[in-house]
XYZ file of C-alpha atoms in Angstrom:
515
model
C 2.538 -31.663 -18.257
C -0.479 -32.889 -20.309
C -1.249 -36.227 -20.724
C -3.788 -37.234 -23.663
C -6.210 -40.238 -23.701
C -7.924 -41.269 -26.690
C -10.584 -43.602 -27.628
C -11.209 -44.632 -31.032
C -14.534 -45.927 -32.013
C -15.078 -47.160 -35.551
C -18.939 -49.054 -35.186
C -20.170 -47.060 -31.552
C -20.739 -43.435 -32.708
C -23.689 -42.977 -30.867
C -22.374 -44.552 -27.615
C -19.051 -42.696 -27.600
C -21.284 -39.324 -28.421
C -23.234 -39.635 -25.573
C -20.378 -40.906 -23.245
C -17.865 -38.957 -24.149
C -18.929 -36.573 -26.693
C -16.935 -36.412 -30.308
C -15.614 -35.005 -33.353
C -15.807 -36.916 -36.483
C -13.094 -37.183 -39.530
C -15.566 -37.048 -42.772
C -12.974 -38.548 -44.974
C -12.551 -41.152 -42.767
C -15.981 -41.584 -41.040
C -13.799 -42.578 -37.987
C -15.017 -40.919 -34.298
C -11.954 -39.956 -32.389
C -12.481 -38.370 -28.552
C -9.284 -36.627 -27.233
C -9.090 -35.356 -23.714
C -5.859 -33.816 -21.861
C -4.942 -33.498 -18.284
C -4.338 -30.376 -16.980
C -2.392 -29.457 -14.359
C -2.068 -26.018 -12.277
C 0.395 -24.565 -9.784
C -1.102 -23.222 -6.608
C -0.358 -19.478 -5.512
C 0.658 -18.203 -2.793
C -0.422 -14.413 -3.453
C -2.457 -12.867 -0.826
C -5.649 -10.729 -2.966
C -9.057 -10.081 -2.509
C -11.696 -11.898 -3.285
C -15.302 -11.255 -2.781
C -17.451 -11.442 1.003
C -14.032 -12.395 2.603
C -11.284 -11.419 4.749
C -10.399 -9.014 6.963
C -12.951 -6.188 6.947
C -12.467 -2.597 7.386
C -14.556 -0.815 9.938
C -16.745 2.207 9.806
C -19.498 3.700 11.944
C -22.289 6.549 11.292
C -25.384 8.258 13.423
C -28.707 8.979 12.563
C -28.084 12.740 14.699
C -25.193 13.443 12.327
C -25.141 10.966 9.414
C -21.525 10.878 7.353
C -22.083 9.031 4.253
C -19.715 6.345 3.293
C -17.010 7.588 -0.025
C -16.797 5.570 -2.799
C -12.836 6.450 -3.360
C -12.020 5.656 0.228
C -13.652 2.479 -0.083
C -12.451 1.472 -3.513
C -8.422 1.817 -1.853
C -9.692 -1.009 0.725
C -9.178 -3.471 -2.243
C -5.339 -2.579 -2.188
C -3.273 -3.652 0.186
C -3.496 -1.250 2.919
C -2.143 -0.403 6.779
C -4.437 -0.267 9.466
C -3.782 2.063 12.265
C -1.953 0.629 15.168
C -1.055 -2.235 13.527
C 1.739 -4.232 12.146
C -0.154 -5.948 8.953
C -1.370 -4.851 5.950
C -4.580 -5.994 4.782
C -6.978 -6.259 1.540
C -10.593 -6.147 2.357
C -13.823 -6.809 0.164
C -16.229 -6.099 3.023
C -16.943 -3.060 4.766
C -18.585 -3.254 8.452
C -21.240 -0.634 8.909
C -22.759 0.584 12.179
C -25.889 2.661 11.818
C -25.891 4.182 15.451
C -30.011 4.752 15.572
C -28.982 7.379 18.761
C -31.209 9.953 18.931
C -34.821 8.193 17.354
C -34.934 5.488 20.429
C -38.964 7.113 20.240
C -39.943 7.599 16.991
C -39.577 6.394 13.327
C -36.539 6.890 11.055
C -36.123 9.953 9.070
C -36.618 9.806 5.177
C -33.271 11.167 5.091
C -31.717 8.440 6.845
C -33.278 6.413 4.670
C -31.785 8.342 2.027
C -28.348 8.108 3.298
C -28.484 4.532 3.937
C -29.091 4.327 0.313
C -26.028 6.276 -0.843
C -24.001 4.316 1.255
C -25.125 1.342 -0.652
C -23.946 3.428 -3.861
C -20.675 4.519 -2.956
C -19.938 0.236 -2.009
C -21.447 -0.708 -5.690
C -19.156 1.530 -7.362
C -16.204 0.748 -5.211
C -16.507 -2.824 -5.745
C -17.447 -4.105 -1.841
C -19.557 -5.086 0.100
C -21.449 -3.880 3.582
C -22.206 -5.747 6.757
C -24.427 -3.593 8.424
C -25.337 -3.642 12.123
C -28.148 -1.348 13.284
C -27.826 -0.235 16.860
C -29.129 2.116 19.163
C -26.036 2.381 21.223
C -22.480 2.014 21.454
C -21.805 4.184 24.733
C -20.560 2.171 28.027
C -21.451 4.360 30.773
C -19.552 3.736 34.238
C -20.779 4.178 37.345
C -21.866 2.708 41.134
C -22.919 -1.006 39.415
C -22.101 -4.483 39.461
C -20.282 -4.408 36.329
C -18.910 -0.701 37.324
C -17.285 0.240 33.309
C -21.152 0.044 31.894
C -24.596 0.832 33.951
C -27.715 0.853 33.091
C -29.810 2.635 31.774
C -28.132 1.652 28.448
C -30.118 3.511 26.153
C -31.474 0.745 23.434
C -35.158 0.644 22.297
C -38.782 -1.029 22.910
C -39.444 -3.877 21.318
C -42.305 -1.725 19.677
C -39.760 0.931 17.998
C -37.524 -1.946 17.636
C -39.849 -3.598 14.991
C -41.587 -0.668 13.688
C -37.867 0.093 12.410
C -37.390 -2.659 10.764
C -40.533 -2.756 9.374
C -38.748 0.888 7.692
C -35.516 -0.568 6.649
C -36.895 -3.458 5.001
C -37.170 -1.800 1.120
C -33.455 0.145 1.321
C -32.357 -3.582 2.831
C -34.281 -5.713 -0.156
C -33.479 -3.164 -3.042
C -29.745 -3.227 -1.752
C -28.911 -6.715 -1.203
C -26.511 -7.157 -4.291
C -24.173 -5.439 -1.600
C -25.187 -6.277 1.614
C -23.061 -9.671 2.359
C -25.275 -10.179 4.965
C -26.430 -8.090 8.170
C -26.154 -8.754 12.168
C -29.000 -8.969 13.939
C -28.219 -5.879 16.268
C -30.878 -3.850 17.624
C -30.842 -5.229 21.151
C -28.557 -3.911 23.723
C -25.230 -1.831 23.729
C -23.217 -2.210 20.336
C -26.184 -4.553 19.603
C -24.869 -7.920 20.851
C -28.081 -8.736 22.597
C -26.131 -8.417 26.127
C -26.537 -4.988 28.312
C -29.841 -4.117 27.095
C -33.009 -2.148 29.039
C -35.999 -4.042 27.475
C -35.003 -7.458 26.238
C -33.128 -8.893 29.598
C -30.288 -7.887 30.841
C -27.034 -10.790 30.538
C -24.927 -9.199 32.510
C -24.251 -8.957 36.207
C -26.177 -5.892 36.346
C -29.332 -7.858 35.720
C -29.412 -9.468 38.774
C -31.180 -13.038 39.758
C -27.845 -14.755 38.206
C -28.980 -12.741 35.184
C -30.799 -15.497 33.691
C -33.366 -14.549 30.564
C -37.247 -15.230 31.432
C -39.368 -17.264 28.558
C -40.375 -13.654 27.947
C -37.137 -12.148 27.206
C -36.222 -15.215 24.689
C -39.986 -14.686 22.901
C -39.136 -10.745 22.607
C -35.449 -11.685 21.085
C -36.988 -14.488 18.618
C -39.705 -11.710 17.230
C -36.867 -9.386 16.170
C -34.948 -11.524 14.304
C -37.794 -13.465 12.840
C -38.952 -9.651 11.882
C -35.213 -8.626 10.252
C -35.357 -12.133 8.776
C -38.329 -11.611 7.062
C -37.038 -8.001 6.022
C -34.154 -9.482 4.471
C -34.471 -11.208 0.568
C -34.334 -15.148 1.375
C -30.939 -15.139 -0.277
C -28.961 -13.399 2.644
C -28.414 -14.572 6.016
C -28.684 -12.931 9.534
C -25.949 -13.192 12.102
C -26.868 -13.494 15.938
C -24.239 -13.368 18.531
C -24.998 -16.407 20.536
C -25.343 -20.340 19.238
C -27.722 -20.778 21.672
C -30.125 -17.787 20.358
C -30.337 -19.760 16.899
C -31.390 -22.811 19.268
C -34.109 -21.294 21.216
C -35.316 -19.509 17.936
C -35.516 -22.515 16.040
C -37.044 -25.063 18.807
C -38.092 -22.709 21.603
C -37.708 -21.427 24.581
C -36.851 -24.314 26.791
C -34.492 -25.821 23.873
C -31.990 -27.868 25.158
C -28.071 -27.441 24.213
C -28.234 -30.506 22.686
C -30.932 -29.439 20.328
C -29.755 -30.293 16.408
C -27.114 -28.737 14.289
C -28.423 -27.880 10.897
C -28.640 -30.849 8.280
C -26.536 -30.526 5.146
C -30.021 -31.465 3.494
C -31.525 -28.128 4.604
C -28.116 -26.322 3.843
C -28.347 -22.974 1.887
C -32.128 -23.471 1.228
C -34.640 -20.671 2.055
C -35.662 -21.384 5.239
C -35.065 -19.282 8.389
C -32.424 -22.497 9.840
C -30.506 -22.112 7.134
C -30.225 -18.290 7.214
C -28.938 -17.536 10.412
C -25.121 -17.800 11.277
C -23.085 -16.485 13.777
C -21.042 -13.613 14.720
C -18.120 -13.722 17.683
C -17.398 -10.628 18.424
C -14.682 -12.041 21.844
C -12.989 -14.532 19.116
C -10.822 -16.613 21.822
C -11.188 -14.199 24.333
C -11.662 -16.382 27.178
C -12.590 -20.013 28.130
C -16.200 -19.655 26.962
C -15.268 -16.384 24.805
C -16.674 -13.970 27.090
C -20.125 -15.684 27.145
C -20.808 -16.396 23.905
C -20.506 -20.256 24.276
C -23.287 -19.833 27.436
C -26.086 -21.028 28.952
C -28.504 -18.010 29.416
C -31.382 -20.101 31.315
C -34.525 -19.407 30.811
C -38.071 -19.321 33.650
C -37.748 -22.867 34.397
C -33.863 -22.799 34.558
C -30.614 -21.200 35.819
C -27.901 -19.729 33.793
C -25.201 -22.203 33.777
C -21.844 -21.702 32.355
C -19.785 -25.132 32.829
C -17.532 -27.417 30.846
C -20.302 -29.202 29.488
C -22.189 -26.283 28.357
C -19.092 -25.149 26.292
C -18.609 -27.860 25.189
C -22.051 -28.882 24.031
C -22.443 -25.640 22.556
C -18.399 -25.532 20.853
C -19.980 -28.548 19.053
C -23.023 -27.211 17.866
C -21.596 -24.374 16.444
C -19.228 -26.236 15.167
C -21.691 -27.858 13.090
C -23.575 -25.491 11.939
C -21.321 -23.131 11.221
C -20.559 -25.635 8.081
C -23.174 -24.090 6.523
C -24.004 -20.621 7.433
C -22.060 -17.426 7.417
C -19.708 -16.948 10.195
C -17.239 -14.156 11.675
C -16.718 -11.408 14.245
C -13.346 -9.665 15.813
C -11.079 -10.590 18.692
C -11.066 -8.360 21.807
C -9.134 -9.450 24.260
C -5.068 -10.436 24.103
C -5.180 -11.676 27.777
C -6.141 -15.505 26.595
C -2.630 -16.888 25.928
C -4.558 -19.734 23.220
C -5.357 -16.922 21.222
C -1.968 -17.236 19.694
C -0.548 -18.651 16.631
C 0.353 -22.341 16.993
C 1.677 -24.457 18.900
C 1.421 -21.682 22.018
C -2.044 -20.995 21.041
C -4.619 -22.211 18.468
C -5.681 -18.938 16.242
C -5.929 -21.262 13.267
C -7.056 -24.562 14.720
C -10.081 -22.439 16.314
C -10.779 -20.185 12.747
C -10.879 -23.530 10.762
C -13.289 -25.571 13.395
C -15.772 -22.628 13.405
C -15.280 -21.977 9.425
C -15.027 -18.196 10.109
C -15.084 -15.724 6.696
C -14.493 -12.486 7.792
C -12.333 -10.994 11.280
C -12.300 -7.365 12.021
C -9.172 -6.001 10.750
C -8.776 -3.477 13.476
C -10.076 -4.974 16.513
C -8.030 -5.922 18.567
C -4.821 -5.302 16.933
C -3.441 -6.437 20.070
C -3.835 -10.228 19.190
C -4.002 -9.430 15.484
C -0.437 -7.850 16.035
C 0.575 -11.250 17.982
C -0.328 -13.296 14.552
C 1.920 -11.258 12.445
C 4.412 -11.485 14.670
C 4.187 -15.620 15.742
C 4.012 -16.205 11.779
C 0.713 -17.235 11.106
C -1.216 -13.898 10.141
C -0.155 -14.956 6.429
C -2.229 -17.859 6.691
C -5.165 -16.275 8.381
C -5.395 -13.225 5.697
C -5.298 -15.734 2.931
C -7.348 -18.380 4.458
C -10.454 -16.440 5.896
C -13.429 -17.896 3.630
C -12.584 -19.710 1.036
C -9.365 -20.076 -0.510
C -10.149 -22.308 -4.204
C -6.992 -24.046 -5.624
C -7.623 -25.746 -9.154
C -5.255 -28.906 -9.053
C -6.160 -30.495 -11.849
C -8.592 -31.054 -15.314
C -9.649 -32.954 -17.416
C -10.709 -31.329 -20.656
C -11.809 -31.943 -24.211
C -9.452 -31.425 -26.795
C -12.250 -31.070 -29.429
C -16.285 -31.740 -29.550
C -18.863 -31.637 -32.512
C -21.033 -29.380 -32.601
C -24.704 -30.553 -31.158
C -23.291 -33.114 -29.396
C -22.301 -33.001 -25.241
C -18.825 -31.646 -23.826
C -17.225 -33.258 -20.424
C -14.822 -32.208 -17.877
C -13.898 -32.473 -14.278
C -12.309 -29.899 -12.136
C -10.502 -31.446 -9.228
C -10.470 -29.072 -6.606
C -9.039 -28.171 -3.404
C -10.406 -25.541 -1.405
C -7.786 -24.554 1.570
C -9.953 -21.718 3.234
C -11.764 -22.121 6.811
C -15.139 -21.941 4.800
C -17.071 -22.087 1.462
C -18.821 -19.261 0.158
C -21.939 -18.355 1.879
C -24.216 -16.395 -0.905
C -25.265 -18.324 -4.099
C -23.661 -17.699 -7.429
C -23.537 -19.330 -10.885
C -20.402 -20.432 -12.087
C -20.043 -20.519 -15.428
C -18.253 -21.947 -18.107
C -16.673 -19.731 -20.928
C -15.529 -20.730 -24.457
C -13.978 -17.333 -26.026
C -13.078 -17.225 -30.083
C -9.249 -17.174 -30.518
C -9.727 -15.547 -33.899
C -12.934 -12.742 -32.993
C -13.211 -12.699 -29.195
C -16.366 -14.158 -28.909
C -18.067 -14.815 -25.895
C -20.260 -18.014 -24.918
C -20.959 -18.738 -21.281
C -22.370 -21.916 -20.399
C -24.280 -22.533 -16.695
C -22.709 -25.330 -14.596
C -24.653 -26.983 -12.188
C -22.358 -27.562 -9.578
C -23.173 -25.177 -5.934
C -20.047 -22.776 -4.951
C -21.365 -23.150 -1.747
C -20.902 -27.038 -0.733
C -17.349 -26.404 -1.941
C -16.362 -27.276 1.154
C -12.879 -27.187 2.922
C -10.763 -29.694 1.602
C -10.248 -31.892 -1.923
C -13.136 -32.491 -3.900
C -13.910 -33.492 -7.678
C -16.482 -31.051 -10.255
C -18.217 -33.562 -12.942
C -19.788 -31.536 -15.772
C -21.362 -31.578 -19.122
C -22.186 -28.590 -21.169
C -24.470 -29.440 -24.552
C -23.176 -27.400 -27.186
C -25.810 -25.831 -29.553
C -25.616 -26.988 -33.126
C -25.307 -23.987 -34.595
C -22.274 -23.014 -32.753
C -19.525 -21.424 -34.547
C -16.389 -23.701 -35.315
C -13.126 -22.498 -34.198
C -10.796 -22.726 -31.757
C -12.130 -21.945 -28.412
C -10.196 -20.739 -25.229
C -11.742 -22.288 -21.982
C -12.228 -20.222 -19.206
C -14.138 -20.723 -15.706
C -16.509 -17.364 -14.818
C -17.622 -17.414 -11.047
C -19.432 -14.192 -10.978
C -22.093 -13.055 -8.141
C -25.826 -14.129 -8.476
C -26.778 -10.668 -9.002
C -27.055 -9.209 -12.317
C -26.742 -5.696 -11.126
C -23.347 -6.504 -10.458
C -22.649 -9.755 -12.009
C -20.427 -8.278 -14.707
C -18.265 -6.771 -12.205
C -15.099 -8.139 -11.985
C -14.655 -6.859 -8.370
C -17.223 -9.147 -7.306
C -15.893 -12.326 -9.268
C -13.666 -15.124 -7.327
C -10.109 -15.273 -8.312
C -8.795 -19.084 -7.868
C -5.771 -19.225 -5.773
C -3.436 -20.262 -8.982
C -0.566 -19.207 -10.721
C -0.907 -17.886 -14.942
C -5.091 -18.328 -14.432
C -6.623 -14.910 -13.249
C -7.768 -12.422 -16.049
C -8.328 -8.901 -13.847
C -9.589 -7.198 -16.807
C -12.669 -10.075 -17.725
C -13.011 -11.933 -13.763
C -12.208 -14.976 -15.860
C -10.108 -17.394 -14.340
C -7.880 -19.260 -17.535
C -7.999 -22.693 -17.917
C -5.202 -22.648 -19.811
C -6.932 -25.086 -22.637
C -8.108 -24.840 -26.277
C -11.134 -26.682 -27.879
C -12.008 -27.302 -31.286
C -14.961 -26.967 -32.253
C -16.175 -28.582 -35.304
């Protein structure tokens, strides 16, 4: 239903121009402002949007690299089975292990260089993106140990190689960022999650002296990632697997848990605070999700692992995961709250920690439990950000030269917002020839936050714009001009009659004259 208000102004042209913007009757001198309500109907279509969702997984080695296909990758954006499991799935993102195996000594080839770079090809042209993990080692050896399924020696790398490979990766990682939606820190430790590791501390029992990190280990861990930070453009973030490693990063080694969340103010700026976010790879796994909500100690204290720890460190992450990128897998179905709700609290625990992205075949144990308590729906649709336009208000005509308004009044019913910048534009397309005029908006995708929120703008429209009837549109393509014409990588609003697959345009179901 549209509802129109209109002002008439016979003696305030200027003030109504400025205000409101107007067109003007010359036979009549009079200056008349229309505006219409708009009103959209959410959807409830699951589809992919970009750097969300479930993601599909895929691994390679540097002794016998298999590059990633393009065709395989571009069926990921259909709805698709996964193996073992009783969902379907779209997926945008592709994980990507690089399994550094057999150069734990010496530099990377040029050819795995090479390859890293046609992976990064074959994802453009498919339309996804990566999330690449470097490790050195994904093998759990048994044997006579405290742990007994994995013993050292692990087989990860000196701090020395460690850095002199990143040093390496840094150009194929800049060049290729238009695809990466961000990387995991990796590097340290079996599969890379910082834990079983032979040079940076070893977490688990097989460490020994309660397994507590020394000032040293923490100072080793803080010079990689400040290292794949700074190999990393300033628009991408790094994931780390532990809140408390982004705490003893940012204020030191002897951090408390208490230290501070990150400030809205410093939200999505360039600095390294705002760059770091969080992967949980034991999603609701256990009490403390298989240590990643720990205490890891340090020279001048013990590990500790009690309520209050959790706790402390629930909230932090909590909080900061507001701002920064955040996801991981699930990977154990022996925690009975890992369930949908009311048994469990799957979605209650995705929305607190604003999660994007799950691995969509690990473990399809409790994945399998969602789809069949009722709430995997929910989950595939809600991962990220989920952007449901309720409402506009929109010009029904504007003079040339003079200032257009509108408000969006949006509700965004996803765990998170979006995580990588991108200009959102607005589009007025020729009803008669098909032109195109895009318009910047100033408003930040990424403070979309979950929940209702209202979009103010004004758009000045250049004197010597055609007049015609104009078709409104809303473009929300990515930041990067190498793909920003790609409709693959433009977000679809979660409404019914508004997506355009063919132009990434999202209908606003309005005309304006232009005069």
């Amino acid at each position: 239903m549209n509802i129109k208000f209109i002002v008439n102004c016979f003696l305030l042209p200027l003030f109504v121009s400025a205000v409101f913007g107007s067109c003007k009757d010359d036979s009549t001198n009079l200056v008349k402002i229309e505006k219409v309500n708009v009103t959209y109907s959410e959807s409830t279509e699951d589809f992919p949007n970009p750097e969300r969702g479930f993601y599909r997984y895929s691994e390679t080695k540097a002794s016998n690299y298999s590059v990633l296909d393009a065709a395989q990758l571009k069926t990921y954006r259909t709805l698709q089975d996964i193996s073992s499991a009783n969902y379907k799935v779209y997926s945008t993102l592709v994980f990507r292990y690089y399994i550094l195996d057999n150069i734990t000594t010496t530099p990377i080839s040029d050819s795995f260089l090479s390859n890293i770079k046609k992976d990064m090809t074959a994802a453009r042209t498919a339309g996804v993106k990566l999330i690449p993990r470097f490790v050195y080692t994904v093998t759990a050896t048994p044997g006579n140990c405290p742990e007994g399924f994995i013993c050292p020696t692990y087989g990860d790398a000196a701090k020395t190689v460690v850095l002199g490979h990143i040093g390496q990766l840094k150009t194929v990682l800049t060049e290729n960022a238009d695809v990466i939606a961000c990387v995991q820190l990796g590097f340290i430790g079996t599969w890379g999650e910082n834990y079983y590791t032979d040079f940076f501390g070893d977490a688990s029992l097989n460490g020994g002296q309660n397994s507590t990190l020394t000032d040293q280990n923490w100072r080793d861990r803080v010079e990689v990632l400040k290292a794949l930070l700074a190999a990393m453009p300033v628009d991408r973030m790094v994931q780390v697997r532990y809140p408390q490693f982004k705490q003893r990063f940012l204020y030191g080694v002897n951090s408390p848990l208490s230290s501070p969340s990150l400030a809205e103010a410093m939200a999505f700026s360039t600095s390294d605070e705002s760059r770091i976010g969080f992967h949980n790879d034991c999603f609701l796994a256990s009490t403390n999700d298989f240590g990643t909500f720990e205490d890891y100690g340090n020279s001048s204290g013990p590990r500790t692992s009690d309520g209050a720890v959790l706790n402390t460190l629930r909230d932090y992450m909590k909080a900061d995961s507001r701002y920064v990128v955040v996801g991981g897998e699930t990977c154990s179905d022996d925690y009975s709250l890992n369930d949908c709700e009311p048994a469990g609290k799957a979605q209650e625990e995705l929305t607190a920690m604003h999660f994007s992205y799950l691995n969509a075949h690990y473990n399809t144990a409790v994945n399998n439990d969602w789809q069949s308590g009722g709430c995997m729906e929910n989950i595939k649709k809600n991962l990220g950000y989920r952007f449901v336009l309720q409402s506009a208000v929109l010009p029904d005509n504007v003079v040339k030269g003079t200032t257009l308004n509108l408000v969006l009044n949006v509700k965004n019913v996803g765990y998170a917002s979006p995580y990588n910048k991108r200009t959102i534009k607005l589009v007025l397309r020729n009803k008669t020839n098909g032109a195109i005029k895009s318009f910047n908006l100033n408003t930040d995708v990424r403070k979309w936050y979950s929940g209702v929120f209202k979009v103010e703008e004004s758009v000045k429209i250049p004197s010597d714009f055609a007049a015609g009837e104009y078709e409104m549109l809303l473009h929300l393509p990515d930041a990067y001009a190498s793909i920003a014409d790609r409709t693959e990588y433009c977000i679809r609003l979660a409404n019914n009659n508004v997506w355009e697959e063919e132009t990434g345009y999202n209908r606003l179901n309005h005309t304006l004259s232009v005069h």
